[in-house]
């Protein structure tokens, strides 16, 4: 009977590249066409905005959790990046308003909240159940503090175009400050 080798768990992109090697990584992914060469120019603003929001929320959750000496937060970083994937998929074939929040787009295009679209897509893509669980909305009693911080980071970046001074952004920042037990000014400095 053949003995199976244990699966190696990757902790992030850097770790994955280290495991497979730079040459193999670039051989596999270096020849892929750019997104701009395959998508209509009118669709790119929404994709760029969603991508920027994803990167911003991923960085934000990582930095905010680091304020509380939590540094091994790769899964929250990746979850923040995954959150915008359904919006990007929809923008591939439809011109969307880049300033619209994901929830506004989902309600207008599908008639349901964005979280339902996200859940369906992650399930269809056979993403690990942990990814879906991290991004799902449940009652606050069952959600850990880090997941709520992740949700605050995503919500803030989805509405940041309204201005950092807008009531919704300030309210979400206050929520994050309460969750992290940090002064709001500290979170402003991170922003």
mmCIF file with all atom_site columns, N, CA and C in Angstrom, residues 1 4 8 20 37 54 65 73-74 81 85 92 94 98 109 112 122 124 128 131 138 158 162 171 174 180 189:
data_model
loop_
_atom_site.group_PDB
_atom_site.id
_atom_site.type_symbol
_atom_site.label_atom_id
_atom_site.label_alt_id
_atom_site.label_comp_id
_atom_site.label_asym_id
_atom_site.label_entity_id
_atom_site.label_seq_id
_atom_site.pdbx_PDB_ins_code
_atom_site.Cartn_x
_atom_site.Cartn_y
_atom_site.Cartn_z
_atom_site.occupancy
_atom_site.B_iso_or_equiv
_atom_site.pdbx_formal_charge
_atom_site.auth_seq_id
_atom_site.auth_comp_id
_atom_site.auth_asym_id
_atom_site.auth_atom_id
_atom_site.pdbx_PDB_model_num
ATOM 1  N N  . UNK A 1 1   ? 0.835   -1.180 0.000   1.00 0.00 ? 1   UNK A N  1
ATOM 2  C CA . UNK A 1 1   ? 0.000   0.000  0.000   1.00 0.00 ? 1   UNK A CA 1
ATOM 3  C C  . UNK A 1 1   ? 0.880   1.243  0.000   1.00 0.00 ? 1   UNK A C  1
ATOM 4  N N  . UNK A 1 4   ? 0.907   7.897  1.738   1.00 0.00 ? 4   UNK A N  1
ATOM 5  C CA . UNK A 1 4   ? 0.703   9.270  1.287   1.00 0.00 ? 4   UNK A CA 1
ATOM 6  C C  . UNK A 1 4   ? 1.529   10.220 2.134   1.00 0.00 ? 4   UNK A C  1
ATOM 7  N N  . UNK A 1 8   ? 1.092   19.824 2.775   1.00 0.00 ? 8   UNK A N  1
ATOM 8  C CA . UNK A 1 8   ? 1.734   20.983 3.366   1.00 0.00 ? 8   UNK A CA 1
ATOM 9  C C  . UNK A 1 8   ? 0.747   22.141 3.332   1.00 0.00 ? 8   UNK A C  1
ATOM 10 N N  . UNK A 1 20  ? 6.870   26.117 -4.116  1.00 0.00 ? 20  UNK A N  1
ATOM 11 C CA . UNK A 1 20  ? 6.964   25.626 -5.493  1.00 0.00 ? 20  UNK A CA 1
ATOM 12 C C  . UNK A 1 20  ? 8.157   26.196 -6.248  1.00 0.00 ? 20  UNK A C  1
ATOM 13 N N  . UNK A 1 37  ? -6.483  43.041 -21.153 1.00 0.00 ? 37  UNK A N  1
ATOM 14 C CA . UNK A 1 37  ? -6.528  42.594 -22.545 1.00 0.00 ? 37  UNK A CA 1
ATOM 15 C C  . UNK A 1 37  ? -7.759  41.748 -22.847 1.00 0.00 ? 37  UNK A C  1
ATOM 16 N N  . UNK A 1 54  ? -10.614 45.661 -2.027  1.00 0.00 ? 54  UNK A N  1
ATOM 17 C CA . UNK A 1 54  ? -10.185 44.385 -1.448  1.00 0.00 ? 54  UNK A CA 1
ATOM 18 C C  . UNK A 1 54  ? -8.800  44.511 -0.817  1.00 0.00 ? 54  UNK A C  1
ATOM 19 N N  . UNK A 1 65  ? -5.675  44.492 13.519  1.00 0.00 ? 65  UNK A N  1
ATOM 20 C CA . UNK A 1 65  ? -5.457  43.378 14.441  1.00 0.00 ? 65  UNK A CA 1
ATOM 21 C C  . UNK A 1 65  ? -4.045  43.415 15.025  1.00 0.00 ? 65  UNK A C  1
ATOM 22 N N  . UNK A 1 73  ? -2.593  36.632 11.112  1.00 0.00 ? 73  UNK A N  1
ATOM 23 C CA . UNK A 1 73  ? -3.974  36.896 10.708  1.00 0.00 ? 73  UNK A CA 1
ATOM 24 C C  . UNK A 1 73  ? -4.154  36.722 9.193   1.00 0.00 ? 73  UNK A C  1
ATOM 25 N N  . UNK A 1 74  ? -3.380  35.824 8.610   1.00 0.00 ? 74  UNK A N  1
ATOM 26 C CA . UNK A 1 74  ? -3.429  35.642 7.156   1.00 0.00 ? 74  UNK A CA 1
ATOM 27 C C  . UNK A 1 74  ? -4.826  35.279 6.667   1.00 0.00 ? 74  UNK A C  1
ATOM 28 N N  . UNK A 1 81  ? -9.809  39.864 0.929   1.00 0.00 ? 81  UNK A N  1
ATOM 29 C CA . UNK A 1 81  ? -9.602  39.861 -0.523  1.00 0.00 ? 81  UNK A CA 1
ATOM 30 C C  . UNK A 1 81  ? -10.738 39.120 -1.236  1.00 0.00 ? 81  UNK A C  1
ATOM 31 N N  . UNK A 1 85  ? -14.706 39.305 -4.704  1.00 0.00 ? 85  UNK A N  1
ATOM 32 C CA . UNK A 1 85  ? -14.668 38.441 -5.889  1.00 0.00 ? 85  UNK A CA 1
ATOM 33 C C  . UNK A 1 85  ? -15.998 38.414 -6.649  1.00 0.00 ? 85  UNK A C  1
ATOM 34 N N  . UNK A 1 92  ? -17.055 41.634 -14.922 1.00 0.00 ? 92  UNK A N  1
ATOM 35 C CA . UNK A 1 92  ? -16.383 41.119 -16.115 1.00 0.00 ? 92  UNK A CA 1
ATOM 36 C C  . UNK A 1 92  ? -17.252 41.257 -17.355 1.00 0.00 ? 92  UNK A C  1
ATOM 37 N N  . UNK A 1 94  ? -20.419 43.121 -17.306 1.00 0.00 ? 94  UNK A N  1
ATOM 38 C CA . UNK A 1 94  ? -21.384 44.213 -17.169 1.00 0.00 ? 94  UNK A CA 1
ATOM 39 C C  . UNK A 1 94  ? -20.675 45.453 -16.650 1.00 0.00 ? 94  UNK A C  1
ATOM 40 N N  . UNK A 1 98  ? -18.686 52.151 -10.420 1.00 0.00 ? 98  UNK A N  1
ATOM 41 C CA . UNK A 1 98  ? -17.578 51.851 -9.516  1.00 0.00 ? 98  UNK A CA 1
ATOM 42 C C  . UNK A 1 98  ? -17.761 52.410 -8.115  1.00 0.00 ? 98  UNK A C  1
ATOM 43 N N  . UNK A 1 109 ? -28.860 44.202 -9.237  1.00 0.00 ? 109 UNK A N  1
ATOM 44 C CA . UNK A 1 109 ? -28.689 43.189 -10.288 1.00 0.00 ? 109 UNK A CA 1
ATOM 45 C C  . UNK A 1 109 ? -29.389 41.871 -9.996  1.00 0.00 ? 109 UNK A C  1
ATOM 46 N N  . UNK A 1 112 ? -31.082 40.551 -4.232  1.00 0.00 ? 112 UNK A N  1
ATOM 47 C CA . UNK A 1 112 ? -30.755 39.940 -2.933  1.00 0.00 ? 112 UNK A CA 1
ATOM 48 C C  . UNK A 1 112 ? -29.547 40.659 -2.341  1.00 0.00 ? 112 UNK A C  1
ATOM 49 N N  . UNK A 1 122 ? -18.973 31.380 -3.305  1.00 0.00 ? 122 UNK A N  1
ATOM 50 C CA . UNK A 1 122 ? -17.948 30.625 -2.578  1.00 0.00 ? 122 UNK A CA 1
ATOM 51 C C  . UNK A 1 122 ? -18.311 29.149 -2.484  1.00 0.00 ? 122 UNK A C  1
ATOM 52 N N  . UNK A 1 124 ? -20.241 27.500 -4.758  1.00 0.00 ? 124 UNK A N  1
ATOM 53 C CA . UNK A 1 124 ? -20.057 26.966 -6.113  1.00 0.00 ? 124 UNK A CA 1
ATOM 54 C C  . UNK A 1 124 ? -18.587 26.723 -6.446  1.00 0.00 ? 124 UNK A C  1
ATOM 55 N N  . UNK A 1 128 ? -13.065 26.512 0.869   1.00 0.00 ? 128 UNK A N  1
ATOM 56 C CA . UNK A 1 128 ? -13.136 25.868 2.185   1.00 0.00 ? 128 UNK A CA 1
ATOM 57 C C  . UNK A 1 128 ? -14.246 26.485 3.031   1.00 0.00 ? 128 UNK A C  1
ATOM 58 N N  . UNK A 1 131 ? -13.645 29.787 4.908   1.00 0.00 ? 131 UNK A N  1
ATOM 59 C CA . UNK A 1 131 ? -13.712 31.074 4.206   1.00 0.00 ? 131 UNK A CA 1
ATOM 60 C C  . UNK A 1 131 ? -15.137 31.600 4.231   1.00 0.00 ? 131 UNK A C  1
ATOM 61 N N  . UNK A 1 138 ? -23.624 36.517 11.015  1.00 0.00 ? 138 UNK A N  1
ATOM 62 C CA . UNK A 1 138 ? -24.424 35.802 12.003  1.00 0.00 ? 138 UNK A CA 1
ATOM 63 C C  . UNK A 1 138 ? -24.667 36.748 13.153  1.00 0.00 ? 138 UNK A C  1
ATOM 64 N N  . UNK A 1 158 ? -15.855 49.725 1.647   1.00 0.00 ? 158 UNK A N  1
ATOM 65 C CA . UNK A 1 158 ? -16.947 49.752 0.667   1.00 0.00 ? 158 UNK A CA 1
ATOM 66 C C  . UNK A 1 158 ? -17.638 51.104 0.619   1.00 0.00 ? 158 UNK A C  1
ATOM 67 N N  . UNK A 1 162 ? -17.464 57.765 0.058   1.00 0.00 ? 162 UNK A N  1
ATOM 68 C CA . UNK A 1 162 ? -18.358 58.812 0.563   1.00 0.00 ? 162 UNK A CA 1
ATOM 69 C C  . UNK A 1 162 ? -17.593 59.863 1.354   1.00 0.00 ? 162 UNK A C  1
ATOM 70 N N  . UNK A 1 171 ? -19.197 56.075 11.986  1.00 0.00 ? 171 UNK A N  1
ATOM 71 C CA . UNK A 1 171 ? -19.882 55.093 12.843  1.00 0.00 ? 171 UNK A CA 1
ATOM 72 C C  . UNK A 1 171 ? -19.166 53.735 12.798  1.00 0.00 ? 171 UNK A C  1
ATOM 73 N N  . UNK A 1 174 ? -15.990 53.915 14.729  1.00 0.00 ? 174 UNK A N  1
ATOM 74 C CA . UNK A 1 174 ? -16.273 53.831 16.168  1.00 0.00 ? 174 UNK A CA 1
ATOM 75 C C  . UNK A 1 174 ? -16.509 52.380 16.592  1.00 0.00 ? 174 UNK A C  1
ATOM 76 N N  . UNK A 1 180 ? -11.717 46.729 19.042  1.00 0.00 ? 180 UNK A N  1
ATOM 77 C CA . UNK A 1 180 ? -10.276 46.606 19.266  1.00 0.00 ? 180 UNK A CA 1
ATOM 78 C C  . UNK A 1 180 ? -9.836  47.187 20.611  1.00 0.00 ? 180 UNK A C  1
ATOM 79 N N  . UNK A 1 189 ? -5.191  57.034 12.506  1.00 0.00 ? 189 UNK A N  1
ATOM 80 C CA . UNK A 1 189 ? -3.791  57.065 12.074  1.00 0.00 ? 189 UNK A CA 1
ATOM 81 C C  . UNK A 1 189 ? -3.486  55.911 11.131  1.00 0.00 ? 189 UNK A C  1
#
